[in-house]
PDB file of C-alpha atoms in Angstrom:
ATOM      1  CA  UNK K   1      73.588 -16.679 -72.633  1.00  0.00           C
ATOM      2  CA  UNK K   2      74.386 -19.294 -75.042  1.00  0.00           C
ATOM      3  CA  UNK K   3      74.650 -18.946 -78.785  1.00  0.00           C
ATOM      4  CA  UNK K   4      72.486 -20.243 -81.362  1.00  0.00           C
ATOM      5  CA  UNK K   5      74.594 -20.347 -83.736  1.00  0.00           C
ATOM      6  CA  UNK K   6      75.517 -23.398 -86.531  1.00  0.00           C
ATOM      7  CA  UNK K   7      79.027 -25.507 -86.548  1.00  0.00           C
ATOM      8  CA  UNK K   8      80.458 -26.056 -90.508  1.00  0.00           C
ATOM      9  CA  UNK K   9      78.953 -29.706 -90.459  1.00  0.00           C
ATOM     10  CA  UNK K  10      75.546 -28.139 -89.405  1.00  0.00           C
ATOM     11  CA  UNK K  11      75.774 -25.471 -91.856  1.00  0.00           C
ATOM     12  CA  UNK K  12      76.939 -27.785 -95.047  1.00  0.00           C
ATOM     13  CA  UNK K  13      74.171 -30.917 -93.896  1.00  0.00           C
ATOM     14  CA  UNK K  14      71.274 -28.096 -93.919  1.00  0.00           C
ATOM     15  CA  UNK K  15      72.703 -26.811 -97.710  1.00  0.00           C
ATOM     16  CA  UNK K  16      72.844 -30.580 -98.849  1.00  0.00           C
ATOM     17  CA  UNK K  17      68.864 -31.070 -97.688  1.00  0.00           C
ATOM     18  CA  UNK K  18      67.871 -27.791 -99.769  1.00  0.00           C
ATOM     19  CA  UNK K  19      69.481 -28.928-102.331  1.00  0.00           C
ATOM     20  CA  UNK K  20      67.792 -32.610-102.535  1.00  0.00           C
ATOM     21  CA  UNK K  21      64.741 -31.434-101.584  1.00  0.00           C
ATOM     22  CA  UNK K  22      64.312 -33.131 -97.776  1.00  0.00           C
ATOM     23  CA  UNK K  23      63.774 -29.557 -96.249  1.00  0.00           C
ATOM     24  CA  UNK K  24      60.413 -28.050 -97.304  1.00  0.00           C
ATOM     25  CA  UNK K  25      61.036 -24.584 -98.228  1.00  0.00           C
ATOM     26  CA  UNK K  26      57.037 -23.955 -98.688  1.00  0.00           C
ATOM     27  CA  UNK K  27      55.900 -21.834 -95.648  1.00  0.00           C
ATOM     28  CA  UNK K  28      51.991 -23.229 -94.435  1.00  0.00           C
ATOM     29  CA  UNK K  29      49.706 -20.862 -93.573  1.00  0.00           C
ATOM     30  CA  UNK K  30      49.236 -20.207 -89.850  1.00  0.00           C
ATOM     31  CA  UNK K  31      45.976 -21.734 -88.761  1.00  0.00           C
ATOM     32  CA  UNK K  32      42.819 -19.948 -87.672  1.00  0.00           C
ATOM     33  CA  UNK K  33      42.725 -19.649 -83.777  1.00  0.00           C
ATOM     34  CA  UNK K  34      40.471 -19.721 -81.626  1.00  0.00           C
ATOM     35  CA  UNK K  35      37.906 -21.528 -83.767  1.00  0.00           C
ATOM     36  CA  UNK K  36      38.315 -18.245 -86.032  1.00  0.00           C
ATOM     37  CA  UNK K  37      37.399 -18.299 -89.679  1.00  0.00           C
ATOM     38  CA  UNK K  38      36.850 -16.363 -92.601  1.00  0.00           C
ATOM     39  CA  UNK K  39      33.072 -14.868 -93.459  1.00  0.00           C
ATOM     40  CA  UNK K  40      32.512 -12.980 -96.449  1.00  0.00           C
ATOM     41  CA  UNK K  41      30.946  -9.581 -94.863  1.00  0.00           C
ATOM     42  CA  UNK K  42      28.985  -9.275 -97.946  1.00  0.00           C
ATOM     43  CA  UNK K  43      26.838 -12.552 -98.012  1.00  0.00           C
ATOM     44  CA  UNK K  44      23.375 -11.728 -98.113  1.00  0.00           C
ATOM     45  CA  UNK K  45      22.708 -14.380 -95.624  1.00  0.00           C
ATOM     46  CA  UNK K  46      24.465 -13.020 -93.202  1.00  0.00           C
ATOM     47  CA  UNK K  47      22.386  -9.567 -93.548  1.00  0.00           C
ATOM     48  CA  UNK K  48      18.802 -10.417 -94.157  1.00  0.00           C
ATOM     49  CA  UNK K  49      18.357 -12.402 -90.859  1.00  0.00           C
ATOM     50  CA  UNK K  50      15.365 -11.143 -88.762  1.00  0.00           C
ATOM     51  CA  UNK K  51      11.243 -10.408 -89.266  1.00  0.00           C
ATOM     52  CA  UNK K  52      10.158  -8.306 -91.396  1.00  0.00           C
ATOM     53  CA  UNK K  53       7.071  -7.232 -88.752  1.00  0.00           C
ATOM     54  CA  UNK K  54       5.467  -4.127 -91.511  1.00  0.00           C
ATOM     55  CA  UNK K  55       5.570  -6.333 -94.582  1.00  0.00           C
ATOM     56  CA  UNK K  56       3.622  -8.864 -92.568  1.00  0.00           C
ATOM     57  CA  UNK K  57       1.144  -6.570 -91.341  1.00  0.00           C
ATOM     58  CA  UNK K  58       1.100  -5.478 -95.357  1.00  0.00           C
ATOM     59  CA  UNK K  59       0.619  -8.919 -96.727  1.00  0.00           C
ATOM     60  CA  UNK K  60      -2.036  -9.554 -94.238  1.00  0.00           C
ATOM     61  CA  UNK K  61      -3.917  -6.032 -95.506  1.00  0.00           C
ATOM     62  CA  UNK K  62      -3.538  -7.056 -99.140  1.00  0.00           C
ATOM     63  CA  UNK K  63      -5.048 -10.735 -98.283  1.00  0.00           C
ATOM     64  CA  UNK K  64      -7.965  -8.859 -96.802  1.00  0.00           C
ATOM     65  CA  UNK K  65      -8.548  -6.650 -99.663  1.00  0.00           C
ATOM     66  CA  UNK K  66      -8.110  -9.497-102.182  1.00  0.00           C
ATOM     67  CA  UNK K  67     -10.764 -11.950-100.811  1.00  0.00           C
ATOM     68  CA  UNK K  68     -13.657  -9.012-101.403  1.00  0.00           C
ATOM     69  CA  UNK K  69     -12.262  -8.209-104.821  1.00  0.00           C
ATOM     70  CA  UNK K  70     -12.235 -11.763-105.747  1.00  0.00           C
ATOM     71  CA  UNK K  71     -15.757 -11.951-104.496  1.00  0.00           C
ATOM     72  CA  UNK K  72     -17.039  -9.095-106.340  1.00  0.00           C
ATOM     73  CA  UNK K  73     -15.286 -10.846-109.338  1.00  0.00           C
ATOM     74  CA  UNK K  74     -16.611 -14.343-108.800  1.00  0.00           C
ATOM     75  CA  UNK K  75     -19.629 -13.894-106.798  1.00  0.00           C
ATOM     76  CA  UNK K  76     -18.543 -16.252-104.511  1.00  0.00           C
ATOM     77  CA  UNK K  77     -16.426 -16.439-101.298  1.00  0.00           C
ATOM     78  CA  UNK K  78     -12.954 -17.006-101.075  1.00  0.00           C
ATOM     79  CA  UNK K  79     -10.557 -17.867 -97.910  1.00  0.00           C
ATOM     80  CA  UNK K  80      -7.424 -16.758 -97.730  1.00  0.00           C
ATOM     81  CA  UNK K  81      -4.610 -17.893 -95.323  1.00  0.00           C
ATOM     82  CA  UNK K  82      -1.306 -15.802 -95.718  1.00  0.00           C
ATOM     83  CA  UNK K  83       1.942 -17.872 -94.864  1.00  0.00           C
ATOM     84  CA  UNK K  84       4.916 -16.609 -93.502  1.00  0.00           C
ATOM     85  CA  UNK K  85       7.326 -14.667 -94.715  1.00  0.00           C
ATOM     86  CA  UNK K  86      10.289 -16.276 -95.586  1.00  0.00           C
ATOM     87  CA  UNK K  87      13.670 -16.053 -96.680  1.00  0.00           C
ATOM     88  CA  UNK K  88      15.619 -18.190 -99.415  1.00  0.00           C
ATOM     89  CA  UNK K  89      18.100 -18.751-102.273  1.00  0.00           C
ATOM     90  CA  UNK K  90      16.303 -17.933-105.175  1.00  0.00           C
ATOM     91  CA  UNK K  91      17.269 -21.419-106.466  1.00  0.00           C
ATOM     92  CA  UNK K  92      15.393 -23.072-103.393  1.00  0.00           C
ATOM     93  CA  UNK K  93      12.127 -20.898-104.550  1.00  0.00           C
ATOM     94  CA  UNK K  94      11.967 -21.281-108.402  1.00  0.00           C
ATOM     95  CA  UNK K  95      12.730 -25.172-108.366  1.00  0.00           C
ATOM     96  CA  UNK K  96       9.699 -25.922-105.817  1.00  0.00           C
ATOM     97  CA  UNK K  97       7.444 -24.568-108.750  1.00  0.00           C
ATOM     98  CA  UNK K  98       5.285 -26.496-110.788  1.00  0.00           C
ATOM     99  CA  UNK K  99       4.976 -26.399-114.845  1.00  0.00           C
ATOM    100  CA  UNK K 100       2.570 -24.874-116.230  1.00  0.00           C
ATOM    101  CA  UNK K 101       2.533 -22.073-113.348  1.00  0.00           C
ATOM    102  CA  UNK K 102       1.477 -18.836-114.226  1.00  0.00           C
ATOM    103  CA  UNK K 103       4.802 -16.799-113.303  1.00  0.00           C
ATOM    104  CA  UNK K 104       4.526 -13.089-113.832  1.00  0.00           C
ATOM    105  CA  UNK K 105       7.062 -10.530-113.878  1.00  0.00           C
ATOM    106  CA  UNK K 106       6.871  -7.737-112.265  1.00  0.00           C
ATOM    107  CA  UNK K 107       8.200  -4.253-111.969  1.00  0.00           C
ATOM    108  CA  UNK K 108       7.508  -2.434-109.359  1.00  0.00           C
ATOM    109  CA  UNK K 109       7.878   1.218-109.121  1.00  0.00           C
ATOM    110  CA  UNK K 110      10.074   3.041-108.284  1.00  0.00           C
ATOM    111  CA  UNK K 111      12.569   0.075-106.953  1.00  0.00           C
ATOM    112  CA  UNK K 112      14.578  -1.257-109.123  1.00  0.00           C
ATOM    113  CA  UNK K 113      14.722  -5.056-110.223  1.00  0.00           C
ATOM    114  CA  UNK K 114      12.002  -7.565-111.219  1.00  0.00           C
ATOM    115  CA  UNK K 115       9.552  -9.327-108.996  1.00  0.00           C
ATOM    116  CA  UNK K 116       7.604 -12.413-109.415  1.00  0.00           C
ATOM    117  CA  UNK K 117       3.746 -12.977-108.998  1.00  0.00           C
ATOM    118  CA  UNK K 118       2.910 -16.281-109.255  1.00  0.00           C
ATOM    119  CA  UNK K 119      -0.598 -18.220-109.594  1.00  0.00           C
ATOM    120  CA  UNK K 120      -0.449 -22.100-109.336  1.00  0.00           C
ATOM    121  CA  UNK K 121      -2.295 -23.998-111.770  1.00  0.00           C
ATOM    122  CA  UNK K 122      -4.600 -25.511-109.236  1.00  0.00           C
ATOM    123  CA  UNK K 123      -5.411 -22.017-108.527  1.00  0.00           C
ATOM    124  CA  UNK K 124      -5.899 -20.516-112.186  1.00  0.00           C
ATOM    125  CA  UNK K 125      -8.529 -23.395-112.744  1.00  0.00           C
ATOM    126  CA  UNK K 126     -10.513 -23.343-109.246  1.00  0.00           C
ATOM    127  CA  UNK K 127     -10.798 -19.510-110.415  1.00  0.00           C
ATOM    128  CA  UNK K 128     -12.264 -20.441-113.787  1.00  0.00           C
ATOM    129  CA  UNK K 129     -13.903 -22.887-112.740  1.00  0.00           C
ATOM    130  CA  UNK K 130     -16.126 -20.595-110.257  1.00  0.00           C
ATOM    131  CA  UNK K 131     -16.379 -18.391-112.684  1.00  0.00           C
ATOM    132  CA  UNK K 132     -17.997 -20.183-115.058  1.00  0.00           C
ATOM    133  CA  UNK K 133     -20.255 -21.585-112.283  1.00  0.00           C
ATOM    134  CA  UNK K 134     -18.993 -24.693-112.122  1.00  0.00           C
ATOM    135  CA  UNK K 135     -18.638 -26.955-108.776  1.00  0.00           C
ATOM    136  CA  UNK K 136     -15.494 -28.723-108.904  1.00  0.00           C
ATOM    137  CA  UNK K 137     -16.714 -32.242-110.200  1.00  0.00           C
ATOM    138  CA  UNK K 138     -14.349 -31.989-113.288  1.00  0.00           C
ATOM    139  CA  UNK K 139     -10.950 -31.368-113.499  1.00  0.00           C
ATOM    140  CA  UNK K 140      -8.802 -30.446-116.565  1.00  0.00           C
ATOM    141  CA  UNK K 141      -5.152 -31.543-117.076  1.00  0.00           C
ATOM    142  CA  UNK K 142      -2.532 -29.743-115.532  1.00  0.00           C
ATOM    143  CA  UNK K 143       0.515 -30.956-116.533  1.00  0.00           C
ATOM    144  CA  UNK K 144       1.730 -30.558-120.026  1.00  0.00           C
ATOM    145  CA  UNK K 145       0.085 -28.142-121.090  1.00  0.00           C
ATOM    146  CA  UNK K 146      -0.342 -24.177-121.593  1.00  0.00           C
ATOM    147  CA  UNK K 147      -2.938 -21.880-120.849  1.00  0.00           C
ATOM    148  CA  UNK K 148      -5.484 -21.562-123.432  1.00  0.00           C
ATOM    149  CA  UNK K 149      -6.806 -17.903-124.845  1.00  0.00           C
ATOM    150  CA  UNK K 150      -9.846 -18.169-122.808  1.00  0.00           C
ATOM    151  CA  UNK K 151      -7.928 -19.182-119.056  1.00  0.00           C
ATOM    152  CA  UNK K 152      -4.731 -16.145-119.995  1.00  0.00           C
ATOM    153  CA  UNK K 153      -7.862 -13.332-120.498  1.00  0.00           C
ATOM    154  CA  UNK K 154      -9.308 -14.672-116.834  1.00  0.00           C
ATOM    155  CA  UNK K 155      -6.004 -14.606-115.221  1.00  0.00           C
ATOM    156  CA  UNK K 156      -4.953 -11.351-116.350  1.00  0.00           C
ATOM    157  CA  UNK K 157      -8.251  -9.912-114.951  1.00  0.00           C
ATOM    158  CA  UNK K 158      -7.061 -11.878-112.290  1.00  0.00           C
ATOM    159  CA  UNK K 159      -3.771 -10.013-112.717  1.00  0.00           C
ATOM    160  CA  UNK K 160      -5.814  -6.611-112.281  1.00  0.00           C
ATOM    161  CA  UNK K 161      -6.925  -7.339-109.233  1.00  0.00           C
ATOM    162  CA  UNK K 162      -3.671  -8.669-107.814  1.00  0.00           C
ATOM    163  CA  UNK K 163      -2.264  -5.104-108.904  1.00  0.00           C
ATOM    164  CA  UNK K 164      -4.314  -3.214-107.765  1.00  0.00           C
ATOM    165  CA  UNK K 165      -4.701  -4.344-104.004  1.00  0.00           C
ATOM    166  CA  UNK K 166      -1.413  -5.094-104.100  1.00  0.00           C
ATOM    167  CA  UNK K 167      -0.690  -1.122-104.287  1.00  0.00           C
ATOM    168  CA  UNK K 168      -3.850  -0.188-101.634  1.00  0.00           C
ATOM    169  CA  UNK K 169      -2.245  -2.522 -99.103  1.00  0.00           C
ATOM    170  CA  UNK K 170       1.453  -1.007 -99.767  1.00  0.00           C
ATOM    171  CA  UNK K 171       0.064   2.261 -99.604  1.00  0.00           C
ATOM    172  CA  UNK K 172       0.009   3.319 -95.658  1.00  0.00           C
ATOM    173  CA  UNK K 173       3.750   2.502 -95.896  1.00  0.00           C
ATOM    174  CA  UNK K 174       4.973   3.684 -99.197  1.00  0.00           C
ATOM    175  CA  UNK K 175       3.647   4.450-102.903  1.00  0.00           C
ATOM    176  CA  UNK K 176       4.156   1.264-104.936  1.00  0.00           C
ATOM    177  CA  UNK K 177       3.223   0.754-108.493  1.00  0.00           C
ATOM    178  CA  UNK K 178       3.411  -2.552-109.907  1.00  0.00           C
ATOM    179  CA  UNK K 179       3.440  -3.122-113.677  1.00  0.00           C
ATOM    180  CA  UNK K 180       3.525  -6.290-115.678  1.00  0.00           C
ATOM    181  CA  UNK K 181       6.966  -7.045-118.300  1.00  0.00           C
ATOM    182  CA  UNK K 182       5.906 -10.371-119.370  1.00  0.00           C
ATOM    183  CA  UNK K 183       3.939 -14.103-118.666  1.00  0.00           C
ATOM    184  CA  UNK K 184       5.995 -17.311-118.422  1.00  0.00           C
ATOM    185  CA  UNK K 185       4.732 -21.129-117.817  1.00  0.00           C
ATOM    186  CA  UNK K 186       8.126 -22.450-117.181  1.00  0.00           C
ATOM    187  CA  UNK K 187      10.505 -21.187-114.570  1.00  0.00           C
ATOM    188  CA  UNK K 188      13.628 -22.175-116.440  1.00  0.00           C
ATOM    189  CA  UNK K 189      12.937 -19.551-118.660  1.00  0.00           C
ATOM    190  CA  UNK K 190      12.313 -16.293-115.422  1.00  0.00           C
ATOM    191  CA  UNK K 191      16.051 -15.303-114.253  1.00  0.00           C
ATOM    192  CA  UNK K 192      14.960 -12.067-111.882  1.00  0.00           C
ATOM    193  CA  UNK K 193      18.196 -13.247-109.876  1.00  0.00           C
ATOM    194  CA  UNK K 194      21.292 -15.497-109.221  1.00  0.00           C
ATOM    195  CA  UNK K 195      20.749 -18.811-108.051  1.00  0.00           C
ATOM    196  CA  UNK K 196      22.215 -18.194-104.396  1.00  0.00           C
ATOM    197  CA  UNK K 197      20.307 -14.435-104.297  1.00  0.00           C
ATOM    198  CA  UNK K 198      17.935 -13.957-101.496  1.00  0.00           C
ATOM    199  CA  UNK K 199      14.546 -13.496-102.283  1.00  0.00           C
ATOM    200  CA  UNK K 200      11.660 -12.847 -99.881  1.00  0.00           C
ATOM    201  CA  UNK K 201       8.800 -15.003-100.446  1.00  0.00           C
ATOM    202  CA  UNK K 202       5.146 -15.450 -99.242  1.00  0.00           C
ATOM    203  CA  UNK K 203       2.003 -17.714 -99.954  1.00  0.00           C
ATOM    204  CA  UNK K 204      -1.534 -16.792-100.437  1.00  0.00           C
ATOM    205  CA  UNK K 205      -3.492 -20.359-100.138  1.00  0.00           C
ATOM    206  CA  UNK K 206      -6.532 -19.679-101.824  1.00  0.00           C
ATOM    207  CA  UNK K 207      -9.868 -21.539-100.831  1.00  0.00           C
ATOM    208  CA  UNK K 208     -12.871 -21.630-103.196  1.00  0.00           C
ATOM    209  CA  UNK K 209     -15.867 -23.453-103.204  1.00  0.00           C
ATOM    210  CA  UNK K 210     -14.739 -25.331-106.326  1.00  0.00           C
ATOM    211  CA  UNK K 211     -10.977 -25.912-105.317  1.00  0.00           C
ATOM    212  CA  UNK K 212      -7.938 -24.233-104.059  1.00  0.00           C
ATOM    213  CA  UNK K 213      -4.465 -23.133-104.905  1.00  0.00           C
ATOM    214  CA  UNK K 214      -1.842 -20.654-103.726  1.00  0.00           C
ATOM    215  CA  UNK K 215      -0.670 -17.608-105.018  1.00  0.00           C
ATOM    216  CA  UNK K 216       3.034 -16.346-104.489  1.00  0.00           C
ATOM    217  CA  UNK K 217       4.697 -13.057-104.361  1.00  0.00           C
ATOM    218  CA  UNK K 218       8.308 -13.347-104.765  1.00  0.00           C
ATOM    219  CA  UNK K 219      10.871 -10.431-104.519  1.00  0.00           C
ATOM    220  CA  UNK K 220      14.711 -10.075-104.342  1.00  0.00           C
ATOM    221  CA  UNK K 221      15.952  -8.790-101.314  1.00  0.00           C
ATOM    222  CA  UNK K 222      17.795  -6.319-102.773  1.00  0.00           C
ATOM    223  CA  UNK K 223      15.222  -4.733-104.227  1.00  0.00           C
ATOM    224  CA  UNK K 224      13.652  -3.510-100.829  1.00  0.00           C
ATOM    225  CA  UNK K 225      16.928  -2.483-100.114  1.00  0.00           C
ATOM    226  CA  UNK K 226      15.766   1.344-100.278  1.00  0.00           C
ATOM    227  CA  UNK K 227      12.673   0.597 -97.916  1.00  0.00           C
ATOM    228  CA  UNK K 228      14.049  -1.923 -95.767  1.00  0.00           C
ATOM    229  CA  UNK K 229      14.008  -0.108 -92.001  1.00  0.00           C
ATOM    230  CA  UNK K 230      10.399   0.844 -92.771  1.00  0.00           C
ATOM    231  CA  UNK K 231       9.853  -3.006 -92.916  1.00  0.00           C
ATOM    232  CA  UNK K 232      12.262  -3.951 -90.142  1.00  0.00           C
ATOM    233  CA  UNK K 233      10.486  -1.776 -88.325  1.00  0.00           C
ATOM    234  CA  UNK K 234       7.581  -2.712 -86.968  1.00  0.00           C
ATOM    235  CA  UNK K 235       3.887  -1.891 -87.133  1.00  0.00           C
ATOM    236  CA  UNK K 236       4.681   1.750 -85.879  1.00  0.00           C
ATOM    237  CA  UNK K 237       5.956   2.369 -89.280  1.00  0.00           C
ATOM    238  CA  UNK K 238       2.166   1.607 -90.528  1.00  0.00           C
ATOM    239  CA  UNK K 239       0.242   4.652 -90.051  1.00  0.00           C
ATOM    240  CA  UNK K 240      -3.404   2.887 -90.673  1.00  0.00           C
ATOM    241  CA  UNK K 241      -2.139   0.195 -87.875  1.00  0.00           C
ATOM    242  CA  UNK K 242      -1.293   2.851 -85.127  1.00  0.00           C
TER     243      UNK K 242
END
């Protein structure tokens, strides 16, 4: 078997190239194989991937009960569409928000963490609009601008309602109680989470006779955290559904 092994000449010309620097002594790091890389196990987008089939069937409940209290509150008819349920940075949802937005947050007991419920501006004045009677042929400035006494008083009666269906439709699944912290009209000023946090998100498109708007319900993901399989799960975990 032959020898590996280094003559004098060998041995002294590989000293020489350490010493001027020729030979690199740095090791490299193997490379990945395989098309193998490294994922952070703890990345939220990894985890939260999938429906949520209960909270749809909630949020569809809770636009149900909201169009006959706003109709008992307005005396006139509203349409609600509910949009999907969706899944994003938090960044990606708070920068898609107009100013002056109504942005409320939320606690909701007994999870921990803050959620948002938002009204749009188009929506806050379609609302006071109707209820004042009105039909939509005059419009008043959104941007620039907060609410005035008279428009905050509407949309926390607004607010009321909100809460309060908002914890009917919840309640076939799990006892929710949401409370309001505090109002804000610009979202650089609501931090309920870090920019790349997941938050689950859904749209209420409201349709009056005087105008439209949408309102949003925003949570972190890890708030549900505690009642996530009953949402995973599917409308078997809704007792009025079955």
């Amino acid at each position: 078997m032959a020898q590996d092994i280094l003559s004098q000449e060998e041995v002294d010309a590989l000293f020489k190239g350490l010493a001027g620097g020729d030979i690199d002594t740095e090791a490299e790091a193997p490379e990945a194989q395989g098309g193998i890389r490294k994922y952070d196990l703890a990345n939220q987008d990894r985890i939260v991937r999938g429906r949520m089939p209960t909270l749809e069937v909630i949020n569809e409940r809770f636009a149900r009960l909201w169009r006959v209290s706003l109709f008992n509150f307005l005396r006139r008819s509203a349409e609600i569409s509910v949009g999907p349920v969706r899944l994003l940075k938090y960044s990606e949802f708070i920068r898609n928000l107009v100013v002056p937005s109504n942005i409320n947050m939320v606690q909701i007991k007994p999870l921990r963490g803050t959620a948002l419920f938002i009204f749009d501006p188009r929506l806050i004045f379609a609302v006071v609009d109707n209820y004042f009677g009105g039909d939509g042929r005059f419009h008043a400035r959104i941007e620039g601008r907060e609410f005035t006494p008279l428009e905050q008083r509407i949309i926390r009666r607004l607010l009321d309602l909100v809460f309060k269906d908002f914890k009917a439709a919840w309640t076939p699944v799990t006892n929710l109680a949401p409370e309001l912290i505090r109002s804000e009209v610009n979202p650089q000023f609501v931090n309920i989470a870090t920019p790349t946090e997941v938050v689950i998100t859904t749209g209420f498109d409201v349709e009056l006779e005087s105008g439209s708007g949408t309102f949003h319900i925003c949570i972190p993901y890890g708030m549900v955290e505690p009642i996530r399989d009953q949402l995973t799960a599917g409308t078997t975990a809704d007792r009025s559904e079955v």
